[in-house]
Amino acid sequence: RMTPRIAGFVPFIVASILLSACFESETPDQRVPERKVGSASPVPTDLPQGSGFDFYVLALSWSPTYCLHEGRERQDRTQCGNREKHDFIVHGLWPQFEQRYPEYCPTRLSDRVPDTLGRSVMDLTPSMGLIGHMWRKHGTCSGLSQAAYFTVVRAARDRVMVPDAFKAPNSEQRISPKQVEALFSEANPGLVADQMAAICSGGELREVRICLTTNLEFRSCPEVDRSGCRAGALSVPPPG
């Protein structure tokens, strides 16, 4: 691991915020998007509507933290191999109640995500194991078919622009949880602090959780917000 570099990060953040974002449209059933994941796009007009819960939580995991600490024998080489370096990946799209959340809901649908469907979303979640887990634990509680659920997963991910400060940093950085949330607010007009939470573990950034309505609009979520990290500063390991 590289020694944290505190100096220079704030100017980097300021410079990154000033960069303009590129907005392009995408159809909801597009399997291999031509644009880069994370360029915010409008919600599809034919978005499948889930049922049986109050709202979604989009969990974006900082992949370098996972790859740094999980045992190599447990890592999915697609996510943690050397060929591609990932920053934020989709950890899950979680149906949520105002308090608590459902999981592993009874369903007549298969527990197994077909390879073709799973591979169509590996640009969002580069692990077939995690894709299957996402469906079994969370997707089964969405009231949607597998194909419809992953259509919503893609649409939810497309709603959120990752700040430039988190795009392929080449060294370990330090930043406060409030700064993480401020950067996401700057990059995503309408997203404010009580609609998300920066999550940490062992003083390192683990993920950012963003609350969305069933129509994928940003919305407040007090319980999720309260779960956010309270550390003064977080380490952000670089990809690689």
JSON list of C-alpha atoms in Angstrom, two decimals:
[
{"chain": "A", "resi": 1, "resn": "ARG", "atom": "CA", "xyz": [0.00, 0.00, 0.00]},
{"chain": "A", "resi": 2, "resn": "MET", "atom": "CA", "xyz": [1.17, 3.50, -0.76]},
{"chain": "A", "resi": 3, "resn": "THR", "atom": "CA", "xyz": [1.62, 6.13, 1.93]},
{"chain": "A", "resi": 4, "resn": "PRO", "atom": "CA", "xyz": [-1.45, 8.47, 2.13]},
{"chain": "A", "resi": 5, "resn": "ARG", "atom": "CA", "xyz": [-0.95, 11.82, 0.44]},
{"chain": "A", "resi": 6, "resn": "ILE", "atom": "CA", "xyz": [-3.02, 14.46, 2.19]},
{"chain": "A", "resi": 7, "resn": "ALA", "atom": "CA", "xyz": [-1.53, 17.51, 0.51]},
{"chain": "A", "resi": 8, "resn": "GLY", "atom": "CA", "xyz": [-2.74, 18.06, -3.00]},
{"chain": "A", "resi": 9, "resn": "PHE", "atom": "CA", "xyz": [-6.01, 16.13, -2.65]},
{"chain": "A", "resi": 10, "resn": "VAL", "atom": "CA", "xyz": [-8.24, 19.15, -1.95]},
{"chain": "A", "resi": 11, "resn": "PRO", "atom": "CA", "xyz": [-6.99, 21.05, -5.04]},
{"chain": "A", "resi": 12, "resn": "PHE", "atom": "CA", "xyz": [-7.54, 17.85, -7.01]},
{"chain": "A", "resi": 13, "resn": "ILE", "atom": "CA", "xyz": [-11.12, 17.70, -5.72]},
{"chain": "A", "resi": 14, "resn": "VAL", "atom": "CA", "xyz": [-11.77, 21.33, -6.65]},
{"chain": "A", "resi": 15, "resn": "ALA", "atom": "CA", "xyz": [-10.36, 20.82, -10.12]},
{"chain": "A", "resi": 16, "resn": "SER", "atom": "CA", "xyz": [-12.40, 17.67, -10.62]},
{"chain": "A", "resi": 17, "resn": "ILE", "atom": "CA", "xyz": [-15.65, 19.40, -9.70]},
{"chain": "A", "resi": 18, "resn": "LEU", "atom": "CA", "xyz": [-15.04, 22.01, -12.41]},
{"chain": "A", "resi": 19, "resn": "LEU", "atom": "CA", "xyz": [-14.84, 19.38, -15.13]},
{"chain": "A", "resi": 20, "resn": "SER", "atom": "CA", "xyz": [-17.96, 19.12, -17.26]},
{"chain": "A", "resi": 21, "resn": "ALA", "atom": "CA", "xyz": [-19.90, 15.86, -17.44]},
{"chain": "A", "resi": 22, "resn": "CYS", "atom": "CA", "xyz": [-20.95, 14.21, -20.63]},
{"chain": "A", "resi": 23, "resn": "PHE", "atom": "CA", "xyz": [-24.64, 13.31, -20.85]},
{"chain": "A", "resi": 24, "resn": "GLU", "atom": "CA", "xyz": [-25.83, 10.72, -23.33]},
{"chain": "A", "resi": 25, "resn": "SER", "atom": "CA", "xyz": [-29.00, 8.70, -23.60]},
{"chain": "A", "resi": 26, "resn": "GLU", "atom": "CA", "xyz": [-29.30, 4.92, -23.40]},
{"chain": "A", "resi": 27, "resn": "THR", "atom": "CA", "xyz": [-32.11, 2.52, -23.97]},
{"chain": "A", "resi": 28, "resn": "PRO", "atom": "CA", "xyz": [-32.97, 0.36, -20.92]},
{"chain": "A", "resi": 29, "resn": "ASP", "atom": "CA", "xyz": [-32.40, -2.93, -22.70]},
{"chain": "A", "resi": 30, "resn": "GLN", "atom": "CA", "xyz": [-29.01, -2.04, -24.13]},
{"chain": "A", "resi": 31, "resn": "ARG", "atom": "CA", "xyz": [-26.67, -4.87, -23.19]},
{"chain": "A", "resi": 32, "resn": "VAL", "atom": "CA", "xyz": [-23.25, -3.34, -23.83]},
{"chain": "A", "resi": 33, "resn": "PRO", "atom": "CA", "xyz": [-23.40, 0.45, -23.40]},
{"chain": "A", "resi": 34, "resn": "GLU", "atom": "CA", "xyz": [-21.17, 2.42, -25.73]},
{"chain": "A", "resi": 35, "resn": "ARG", "atom": "CA", "xyz": [-20.70, 5.26, -23.25]},
{"chain": "A", "resi": 36, "resn": "LYS", "atom": "CA", "xyz": [-18.74, 5.05, -20.04]},
{"chain": "A", "resi": 37, "resn": "VAL", "atom": "CA", "xyz": [-20.69, 3.77, -17.03]},
{"chain": "A", "resi": 38, "resn": "GLY", "atom": "CA", "xyz": [-21.57, 6.61, -14.70]},
{"chain": "A", "resi": 39, "resn": "SER", "atom": "CA", "xyz": [-22.47, 9.32, -17.22]},
{"chain": "A", "resi": 40, "resn": "ALA", "atom": "CA", "xyz": [-25.80, 10.35, -15.68]},
{"chain": "A", "resi": 41, "resn": "SER", "atom": "CA", "xyz": [-28.81, 9.81, -17.92]},
{"chain": "A", "resi": 42, "resn": "PRO", "atom": "CA", "xyz": [-32.58, 10.30, -17.60]},
{"chain": "A", "resi": 43, "resn": "VAL", "atom": "CA", "xyz": [-34.82, 7.60, -16.15]},
{"chain": "A", "resi": 44, "resn": "PRO", "atom": "CA", "xyz": [-36.35, 5.47, -18.93]},
{"chain": "A", "resi": 45, "resn": "THR", "atom": "CA", "xyz": [-40.04, 6.21, -19.46]},
{"chain": "A", "resi": 46, "resn": "ASP", "atom": "CA", "xyz": [-40.81, 2.48, -19.49]},
{"chain": "A", "resi": 47, "resn": "LEU", "atom": "CA", "xyz": [-38.91, 1.67, -16.29]},
{"chain": "A", "resi": 48, "resn": "PRO", "atom": "CA", "xyz": [-40.22, -1.56, -14.69]},
{"chain": "A", "resi": 49, "resn": "GLN", "atom": "CA", "xyz": [-42.00, -0.79, -11.42]},
{"chain": "A", "resi": 50, "resn": "GLY", "atom": "CA", "xyz": [-41.15, -2.88, -8.39]},
{"chain": "A", "resi": 51, "resn": "SER", "atom": "CA", "xyz": [-43.55, -3.50, -5.51]},
{"chain": "A", "resi": 52, "resn": "GLY", "atom": "CA", "xyz": [-43.65, -4.59, -1.89]},
{"chain": "A", "resi": 53, "resn": "PHE", "atom": "CA", "xyz": [-41.15, -2.06, -0.50]},
{"chain": "A", "resi": 54, "resn": "ASP", "atom": "CA", "xyz": [-40.79, 1.69, 0.02]},
{"chain": "A", "resi": 55, "resn": "PHE", "atom": "CA", "xyz": [-37.67, 2.72, -1.91]},
{"chain": "A", "resi": 56, "resn": "TYR", "atom": "CA", "xyz": [-34.34, 1.54, -3.29]},
{"chain": "A", "resi": 57, "resn": "VAL", "atom": "CA", "xyz": [-30.80, 1.91, -1.95]},
{"chain": "A", "resi": 58, "resn": "LEU", "atom": "CA", "xyz": [-28.14, 1.91, -4.64]},
{"chain": "A", "resi": 59, "resn": "ALA", "atom": "CA", "xyz": [-24.94, 0.67, -2.98]},
{"chain": "A", "resi": 60, "resn": "LEU", "atom": "CA", "xyz": [-21.78, 1.65, -4.84]},
{"chain": "A", "resi": 61, "resn": "SER", "atom": "CA", "xyz": [-18.80, -0.27, -3.47]},
{"chain": "A", "resi": 62, "resn": "TRP", "atom": "CA", "xyz": [-15.28, 1.15, -3.65]},
{"chain": "A", "resi": 63, "resn": "SER", "atom": "CA", "xyz": [-13.73, -1.89, -5.32]},
{"chain": "A", "resi": 64, "resn": "PRO", "atom": "CA", "xyz": [-10.08, -1.16, -4.35]},
{"chain": "A", "resi": 65, "resn": "THR", "atom": "CA", "xyz": [-10.91, -1.47, -0.64]},
{"chain": "A", "resi": 66, "resn": "TYR", "atom": "CA", "xyz": [-12.51, -4.88, -1.18]},
{"chain": "A", "resi": 67, "resn": "CYS", "atom": "CA", "xyz": [-9.67, -6.09, -3.39]},
{"chain": "A", "resi": 68, "resn": "LEU", "atom": "CA", "xyz": [-7.06, -4.87, -0.94]},
{"chain": "A", "resi": 69, "resn": "HIS", "atom": "CA", "xyz": [-8.42, -6.68, 2.10]},
{"chain": "A", "resi": 70, "resn": "GLU", "atom": "CA", "xyz": [-10.35, -9.77, 1.03]},
{"chain": "A", "resi": 71, "resn": "GLY", "atom": "CA", "xyz": [-8.29, -12.96, 0.78]},
{"chain": "A", "resi": 72, "resn": "ARG", "atom": "CA", "xyz": [-7.03, -13.55, -2.74]},
{"chain": "A", "resi": 73, "resn": "GLU", "atom": "CA", "xyz": [-8.56, -17.00, -2.73]},
{"chain": "A", "resi": 74, "resn": "ARG", "atom": "CA", "xyz": [-12.01, -15.40, -2.19]},
{"chain": "A", "resi": 75, "resn": "GLN", "atom": "CA", "xyz": [-11.70, -12.69, -4.80]},
{"chain": "A", "resi": 76, "resn": "ASP", "atom": "CA", "xyz": [-13.36, -12.85, -8.16]},
{"chain": "A", "resi": 77, "resn": "ARG", "atom": "CA", "xyz": [-10.51, -12.42, -10.61]},
{"chain": "A", "resi": 78, "resn": "THR", "atom": "CA", "xyz": [-12.76, -10.47, -12.95]},
{"chain": "A", "resi": 79, "resn": "GLN", "atom": "CA", "xyz": [-13.12, -7.79, -10.29]},
{"chain": "A", "resi": 80, "resn": "CYS", "atom": "CA", "xyz": [-9.70, -7.91, -8.67]},
{"chain": "A", "resi": 81, "resn": "GLY", "atom": "CA", "xyz": [-7.43, -9.10, -11.46]},
{"chain": "A", "resi": 82, "resn": "ASN", "atom": "CA", "xyz": [-4.72, -6.95, -12.96]},
{"chain": "A", "resi": 83, "resn": "ARG", "atom": "CA", "xyz": [-6.22, -6.50, -16.41]},
{"chain": "A", "resi": 84, "resn": "GLU", "atom": "CA", "xyz": [-8.88, -3.98, -15.37]},
{"chain": "A", "resi": 85, "resn": "LYS", "atom": "CA", "xyz": [-8.88, -1.54, -12.49]},
{"chain": "A", "resi": 86, "resn": "HIS", "atom": "CA", "xyz": [-12.31, -0.80, -11.07]},
{"chain": "A", "resi": 87, "resn": "ASP", "atom": "CA", "xyz": [-13.38, 2.13, -8.90]},
{"chain": "A", "resi": 88, "resn": "PHE", "atom": "CA", "xyz": [-17.04, 2.17, -7.81]},
{"chain": "A", "resi": 89, "resn": "ILE", "atom": "CA", "xyz": [-19.01, -0.94, -8.75]},
{"chain": "A", "resi": 90, "resn": "VAL", "atom": "CA", "xyz": [-22.64, -1.76, -8.06]},
{"chain": "A", "resi": 91, "resn": "HIS", "atom": "CA", "xyz": [-22.71, -3.76, -4.85]},
{"chain": "A", "resi": 92, "resn": "GLY", "atom": "CA", "xyz": [-26.47, -3.92, -4.96]},
{"chain": "A", "resi": 93, "resn": "LEU", "atom": "CA", "xyz": [-29.82, -2.28, -5.60]},
{"chain": "A", "resi": 94, "resn": "TRP", "atom": "CA", "xyz": [-31.66, -2.94, -2.37]},
{"chain": "A", "resi": 95, "resn": "PRO", "atom": "CA", "xyz": [-35.43, -2.74, -1.84]},
{"chain": "A", "resi": 96, "resn": "GLN", "atom": "CA", "xyz": [-35.84, -0.91, 1.46]},
{"chain": "A", "resi": 97, "resn": "PHE", "atom": "CA", "xyz": [-38.53, -0.11, 4.01]},
{"chain": "A", "resi": 98, "resn": "GLU", "atom": "CA", "xyz": [-38.54, 3.18, 5.90]},
{"chain": "A", "resi": 99, "resn": "GLN", "atom": "CA", "xyz": [-37.14, 1.09, 8.73]},
{"chain": "A", "resi": 100, "resn": "ARG", "atom": "CA", "xyz": [-35.20, -2.09, 8.03]},
{"chain": "A", "resi": 101, "resn": "TYR", "atom": "CA", "xyz": [-35.30, -4.00, 4.76]},
{"chain": "A", "resi": 102, "resn": "PRO", "atom": "CA", "xyz": [-36.50, -7.30, 3.26]},
{"chain": "A", "resi": 103, "resn": "GLU", "atom": "CA", "xyz": [-34.08, -9.97, 2.10]},
{"chain": "A", "resi": 104, "resn": "TYR", "atom": "CA", "xyz": [-34.12, -13.45, 0.54]},
{"chain": "A", "resi": 105, "resn": "CYS", "atom": "CA", "xyz": [-37.82, -13.20, -0.29]},
{"chain": "A", "resi": 106, "resn": "PRO", "atom": "CA", "xyz": [-39.78, -16.32, -1.30]},
{"chain": "A", "resi": 107, "resn": "THR", "atom": "CA", "xyz": [-40.17, -16.54, -5.07]},
{"chain": "A", "resi": 108, "resn": "ARG", "atom": "CA", "xyz": [-41.00, -19.04, -7.76]},
{"chain": "A", "resi": 109, "resn": "LEU", "atom": "CA", "xyz": [-38.24, -17.59, -9.90]},
{"chain": "A", "resi": 110, "resn": "SER", "atom": "CA", "xyz": [-34.87, -19.30, -10.21]},
{"chain": "A", "resi": 111, "resn": "ASP", "atom": "CA", "xyz": [-32.13, -18.51, -7.70]},
{"chain": "A", "resi": 112, "resn": "ARG", "atom": "CA", "xyz": [-29.60, -18.74, -10.50]},
{"chain": "A", "resi": 113, "resn": "VAL", "atom": "CA", "xyz": [-28.99, -15.80, -12.83]},
{"chain": "A", "resi": 114, "resn": "PRO", "atom": "CA", "xyz": [-28.44, -17.11, -16.38]},
{"chain": "A", "resi": 115, "resn": "ASP", "atom": "CA", "xyz": [-24.98, -16.45, -17.77]},
{"chain": "A", "resi": 116, "resn": "THR", "atom": "CA", "xyz": [-26.29, -14.32, -20.63]},
{"chain": "A", "resi": 117, "resn": "LEU", "atom": "CA", "xyz": [-28.20, -12.03, -18.30]},
{"chain": "A", "resi": 118, "resn": "GLY", "atom": "CA", "xyz": [-25.41, -11.90, -15.72]},
{"chain": "A", "resi": 119, "resn": "ARG", "atom": "CA", "xyz": [-22.77, -11.04, -18.29]},
{"chain": "A", "resi": 120, "resn": "SER", "atom": "CA", "xyz": [-24.93, -8.23, -19.64]},
{"chain": "A", "resi": 121, "resn": "VAL", "atom": "CA", "xyz": [-24.42, -6.33, -16.38]},
{"chain": "A", "resi": 122, "resn": "MET", "atom": "CA", "xyz": [-20.79, -7.18, -15.67]},
{"chain": "A", "resi": 123, "resn": "ASP", "atom": "CA", "xyz": [-19.79, -3.66, -16.70]},
{"chain": "A", "resi": 124, "resn": "LEU", "atom": "CA", "xyz": [-21.69, -2.57, -13.56]},
{"chain": "A", "resi": 125, "resn": "THR", "atom": "CA", "xyz": [-20.84, -5.49, -11.26]},
{"chain": "A", "resi": 126, "resn": "PRO", "atom": "CA", "xyz": [-17.74, -7.35, -12.50]},
{"chain": "A", "resi": 127, "resn": "SER", "atom": "CA", "xyz": [-18.44, -10.56, -10.58]},
{"chain": "A", "resi": 128, "resn": "MET", "atom": "CA", "xyz": [-20.89, -13.28, -11.50]},
{"chain": "A", "resi": 129, "resn": "GLY", "atom": "CA", "xyz": [-20.89, -14.38, -7.87]},
{"chain": "A", "resi": 130, "resn": "LEU", "atom": "CA", "xyz": [-21.94, -10.94, -6.66]},
{"chain": "A", "resi": 131, "resn": "ILE", "atom": "CA", "xyz": [-24.56, -10.65, -9.41]},
{"chain": "A", "resi": 132, "resn": "GLY", "atom": "CA", "xyz": [-26.13, -13.92, -8.28]},
{"chain": "A", "resi": 133, "resn": "HIS", "atom": "CA", "xyz": [-25.98, -12.85, -4.63]},
{"chain": "A", "resi": 134, "resn": "MET", "atom": "CA", "xyz": [-27.59, -9.51, -5.50]},
{"chain": "A", "resi": 135, "resn": "TRP", "atom": "CA", "xyz": [-30.52, -11.27, -7.11]},
{"chain": "A", "resi": 136, "resn": "ARG", "atom": "CA", "xyz": [-31.03, -13.85, -4.37]},
{"chain": "A", "resi": 137, "resn": "LYS", "atom": "CA", "xyz": [-30.79, -11.46, -1.41]},
{"chain": "A", "resi": 138, "resn": "HIS", "atom": "CA", "xyz": [-32.32, -8.31, -2.88]},
{"chain": "A", "resi": 139, "resn": "GLY", "atom": "CA", "xyz": [-33.78, -8.85, -6.34]},
{"chain": "A", "resi": 140, "resn": "THR", "atom": "CA", "xyz": [-36.20, -11.50, -5.08]},
{"chain": "A", "resi": 141, "resn": "CYS", "atom": "CA", "xyz": [-37.76, -8.79, -2.86]},
{"chain": "A", "resi": 142, "resn": "SER", "atom": "CA", "xyz": [-38.31, -6.32, -5.72]},
{"chain": "A", "resi": 143, "resn": "GLY", "atom": "CA", "xyz": [-41.49, -7.83, -7.18]},
{"chain": "A", "resi": 144, "resn": "LEU", "atom": "CA", "xyz": [-39.70, -7.98, -10.54]},
{"chain": "A", "resi": 145, "resn": "SER", "atom": "CA", "xyz": [-38.49, -10.68, -12.87]},
{"chain": "A", "resi": 146, "resn": "GLN", "atom": "CA", "xyz": [-34.74, -11.18, -13.14]},
{"chain": "A", "resi": 147, "resn": "ALA", "atom": "CA", "xyz": [-34.53, -9.31, -16.45]},
{"chain": "A", "resi": 148, "resn": "ALA", "atom": "CA", "xyz": [-36.67, -6.44, -15.17]},
{"chain": "A", "resi": 149, "resn": "TYR", "atom": "CA", "xyz": [-34.69, -6.18, -11.93]},
{"chain": "A", "resi": 150, "resn": "PHE", "atom": "CA", "xyz": [-31.37, -5.88, -13.72]},
{"chain": "A", "resi": 151, "resn": "THR", "atom": "CA", "xyz": [-32.90, -3.35, -16.12]},
{"chain": "A", "resi": 152, "resn": "VAL", "atom": "CA", "xyz": [-33.69, -1.24, -13.05]},
{"chain": "A", "resi": 153, "resn": "VAL", "atom": "CA", "xyz": [-30.19, -1.87, -11.65]},
{"chain": "A", "resi": 154, "resn": "ARG", "atom": "CA", "xyz": [-28.69, -0.41, -14.82]},
{"chain": "A", "resi": 155, "resn": "ALA", "atom": "CA", "xyz": [-31.10, 2.53, -14.86]},
{"chain": "A", "resi": 156, "resn": "ALA", "atom": "CA", "xyz": [-30.32, 3.27, -11.20]},
{"chain": "A", "resi": 157, "resn": "ARG", "atom": "CA", "xyz": [-26.59, 3.19, -11.85]},
{"chain": "A", "resi": 158, "resn": "ASP", "atom": "CA", "xyz": [-27.07, 5.45, -14.84]},
{"chain": "A", "resi": 159, "resn": "ARG", "atom": "CA", "xyz": [-28.77, 8.01, -12.60]},
{"chain": "A", "resi": 160, "resn": "VAL", "atom": "CA", "xyz": [-25.57, 8.61, -10.63]},
{"chain": "A", "resi": 161, "resn": "MET", "atom": "CA", "xyz": [-22.44, 10.37, -11.80]},
{"chain": "A", "resi": 162, "resn": "VAL", "atom": "CA", "xyz": [-19.27, 9.34, -9.98]},
{"chain": "A", "resi": 163, "resn": "PRO", "atom": "CA", "xyz": [-17.22, 12.45, -9.11]},
{"chain": "A", "resi": 164, "resn": "ASP", "atom": "CA", "xyz": [-14.04, 12.86, -11.13]},
{"chain": "A", "resi": 165, "resn": "ALA", "atom": "CA", "xyz": [-11.98, 12.81, -7.93]},
{"chain": "A", "resi": 166, "resn": "PHE", "atom": "CA", "xyz": [-12.71, 9.07, -7.66]},
{"chain": "A", "resi": 167, "resn": "LYS", "atom": "CA", "xyz": [-11.93, 8.16, -11.24]},
{"chain": "A", "resi": 168, "resn": "ALA", "atom": "CA", "xyz": [-8.69, 6.19, -11.29]},
{"chain": "A", "resi": 169, "resn": "PRO", "atom": "CA", "xyz": [-6.65, 8.02, -8.63]},
{"chain": "A", "resi": 170, "resn": "ASN", "atom": "CA", "xyz": [-3.05, 6.83, -8.81]},
{"chain": "A", "resi": 171, "resn": "SER", "atom": "CA", "xyz": [-2.23, 7.03, -5.11]},
{"chain": "A", "resi": 172, "resn": "GLU", "atom": "CA", "xyz": [-3.91, 6.55, -1.77]},
{"chain": "A", "resi": 173, "resn": "GLN", "atom": "CA", "xyz": [-5.85, 9.63, -0.65]},
{"chain": "A", "resi": 174, "resn": "ARG", "atom": "CA", "xyz": [-7.52, 10.88, 2.51]},
{"chain": "A", "resi": 175, "resn": "ILE", "atom": "CA", "xyz": [-10.90, 12.54, 2.65]},
{"chain": "A", "resi": 176, "resn": "SER", "atom": "CA", "xyz": [-13.67, 13.01, 5.22]},
{"chain": "A", "resi": 177, "resn": "PRO", "atom": "CA", "xyz": [-17.06, 11.28, 4.87]},
{"chain": "A", "resi": 178, "resn": "LYS", "atom": "CA", "xyz": [-18.69, 14.71, 4.53]},
{"chain": "A", "resi": 179, "resn": "GLN", "atom": "CA", "xyz": [-16.35, 15.53, 1.66]},
{"chain": "A", "resi": 180, "resn": "VAL", "atom": "CA", "xyz": [-17.27, 12.27, -0.06]},
{"chain": "A", "resi": 181, "resn": "GLU", "atom": "CA", "xyz": [-20.94, 13.19, 0.15]},
{"chain": "A", "resi": 182, "resn": "ALA", "atom": "CA", "xyz": [-20.25, 16.78, -0.92]},
{"chain": "A", "resi": 183, "resn": "LEU", "atom": "CA", "xyz": [-18.49, 15.55, -4.04]},
{"chain": "A", "resi": 184, "resn": "PHE", "atom": "CA", "xyz": [-21.43, 13.31, -4.94]},
{"chain": "A", "resi": 185, "resn": "SER", "atom": "CA", "xyz": [-23.80, 16.24, -4.37]},
{"chain": "A", "resi": 186, "resn": "GLU", "atom": "CA", "xyz": [-21.71, 18.45, -6.68]},
{"chain": "A", "resi": 187, "resn": "ALA", "atom": "CA", "xyz": [-21.68, 15.81, -9.39]},
{"chain": "A", "resi": 188, "resn": "ASN", "atom": "CA", "xyz": [-25.40, 15.00, -9.08]},
{"chain": "A", "resi": 189, "resn": "PRO", "atom": "CA", "xyz": [-27.73, 18.03, -8.92]},
{"chain": "A", "resi": 190, "resn": "GLY", "atom": "CA", "xyz": [-30.61, 17.36, -6.52]},
{"chain": "A", "resi": 191, "resn": "LEU", "atom": "CA", "xyz": [-28.70, 14.83, -4.41]},
{"chain": "A", "resi": 192, "resn": "VAL", "atom": "CA", "xyz": [-28.22, 16.12, -0.85]},
{"chain": "A", "resi": 193, "resn": "ALA", "atom": "CA", "xyz": [-26.64, 14.81, 2.33]},
{"chain": "A", "resi": 194, "resn": "ASP", "atom": "CA", "xyz": [-29.72, 13.21, 3.90]},
{"chain": "A", "resi": 195, "resn": "GLN", "atom": "CA", "xyz": [-30.26, 11.10, 0.77]},
{"chain": "A", "resi": 196, "resn": "MET", "atom": "CA", "xyz": [-27.02, 9.13, 1.01]},
{"chain": "A", "resi": 197, "resn": "ALA", "atom": "CA", "xyz": [-24.37, 7.75, 3.32]},
{"chain": "A", "resi": 198, "resn": "ALA", "atom": "CA", "xyz": [-20.63, 7.19, 2.98]},
{"chain": "A", "resi": 199, "resn": "ILE", "atom": "CA", "xyz": [-19.80, 3.85, 4.60]},
{"chain": "A", "resi": 200, "resn": "CYS", "atom": "CA", "xyz": [-16.40, 3.02, 6.07]},
{"chain": "A", "resi": 201, "resn": "SER", "atom": "CA", "xyz": [-14.61, 0.13, 7.74]},
{"chain": "A", "resi": 202, "resn": "GLY", "atom": "CA", "xyz": [-11.26, 0.25, 9.48]},
{"chain": "A", "resi": 203, "resn": "GLY", "atom": "CA", "xyz": [-10.83, 3.89, 8.53]},
{"chain": "A", "resi": 204, "resn": "GLU", "atom": "CA", "xyz": [-11.24, 3.19, 4.80]},
{"chain": "A", "resi": 205, "resn": "LEU", "atom": "CA", "xyz": [-14.00, 4.07, 2.36]},
{"chain": "A", "resi": 206, "resn": "ARG", "atom": "CA", "xyz": [-16.13, 0.99, 1.68]},
{"chain": "A", "resi": 207, "resn": "GLU", "atom": "CA", "xyz": [-19.10, 2.31, -0.28]},
{"chain": "A", "resi": 208, "resn": "VAL", "atom": "CA", "xyz": [-21.57, 5.09, -0.93]},
{"chain": "A", "resi": 209, "resn": "ARG", "atom": "CA", "xyz": [-25.27, 4.34, -0.51]},
{"chain": "A", "resi": 210, "resn": "ILE", "atom": "CA", "xyz": [-27.78, 6.50, -2.37]},
{"chain": "A", "resi": 211, "resn": "CYS", "atom": "CA", "xyz": [-31.53, 6.43, -1.79]},
{"chain": "A", "resi": 212, "resn": "LEU", "atom": "CA", "xyz": [-33.90, 6.43, -4.75]},
{"chain": "A", "resi": 213, "resn": "THR", "atom": "CA", "xyz": [-37.66, 6.26, -5.20]},
{"chain": "A", "resi": 214, "resn": "THR", "atom": "CA", "xyz": [-39.14, 3.45, -7.27]},
{"chain": "A", "resi": 215, "resn": "ASN", "atom": "CA", "xyz": [-39.01, 5.98, -10.14]},
{"chain": "A", "resi": 216, "resn": "LEU", "atom": "CA", "xyz": [-35.30, 6.50, -9.38]},
{"chain": "A", "resi": 217, "resn": "GLU", "atom": "CA", "xyz": [-35.57, 10.03, -8.05]},
{"chain": "A", "resi": 218, "resn": "PHE", "atom": "CA", "xyz": [-33.30, 10.99, -5.16]},
{"chain": "A", "resi": 219, "resn": "ARG", "atom": "CA", "xyz": [-35.13, 10.89, -1.83]},
{"chain": "A", "resi": 220, "resn": "SER", "atom": "CA", "xyz": [-34.39, 11.28, 1.87]},
{"chain": "A", "resi": 221, "resn": "CYS", "atom": "CA", "xyz": [-33.76, 8.17, 3.96]},
{"chain": "A", "resi": 222, "resn": "PRO", "atom": "CA", "xyz": [-33.06, 8.97, 7.65]},
{"chain": "A", "resi": 223, "resn": "GLU", "atom": "CA", "xyz": [-32.20, 5.41, 8.66]},
{"chain": "A", "resi": 224, "resn": "VAL", "atom": "CA", "xyz": [-29.67, 4.99, 5.85]},
{"chain": "A", "resi": 225, "resn": "ASP", "atom": "CA", "xyz": [-28.24, 8.46, 6.47]},
{"chain": "A", "resi": 226, "resn": "ARG", "atom": "CA", "xyz": [-27.68, 7.64, 10.15]},
{"chain": "A", "resi": 227, "resn": "SER", "atom": "CA", "xyz": [-25.66, 4.57, 9.17]},
{"chain": "A", "resi": 228, "resn": "GLY", "atom": "CA", "xyz": [-23.01, 6.75, 7.55]},
{"chain": "A", "resi": 229, "resn": "CYS", "atom": "CA", "xyz": [-19.39, 6.84, 8.66]},
{"chain": "A", "resi": 230, "resn": "ARG", "atom": "CA", "xyz": [-18.52, 9.19, 11.53]},
{"chain": "A", "resi": 231, "resn": "ALA", "atom": "CA", "xyz": [-14.74, 9.07, 11.11]},
{"chain": "A", "resi": 232, "resn": "GLY", "atom": "CA", "xyz": [-12.86, 12.34, 10.77]},
{"chain": "A", "resi": 233, "resn": "ALA", "atom": "CA", "xyz": [-10.98, 11.17, 7.68]},
{"chain": "A", "resi": 234, "resn": "LEU", "atom": "CA", "xyz": [-11.02, 8.12, 5.46]},
{"chain": "A", "resi": 235, "resn": "SER", "atom": "CA", "xyz": [-8.33, 6.43, 3.42]},
{"chain": "A", "resi": 236, "resn": "VAL", "atom": "CA", "xyz": [-9.25, 5.84, -0.22]},
{"chain": "A", "resi": 237, "resn": "PRO", "atom": "CA", "xyz": [-7.01, 3.10, -1.63]},
{"chain": "A", "resi": 238, "resn": "PRO", "atom": "CA", "xyz": [-6.19, 3.47, -5.33]},
{"chain": "A", "resi": 239, "resn": "PRO", "atom": "CA", "xyz": [-7.22, 0.88, -7.92]},
{"chain": "A", "resi": 240, "resn": "GLY", "atom": "CA", "xyz": [-4.61, -1.70, -8.66]}
]
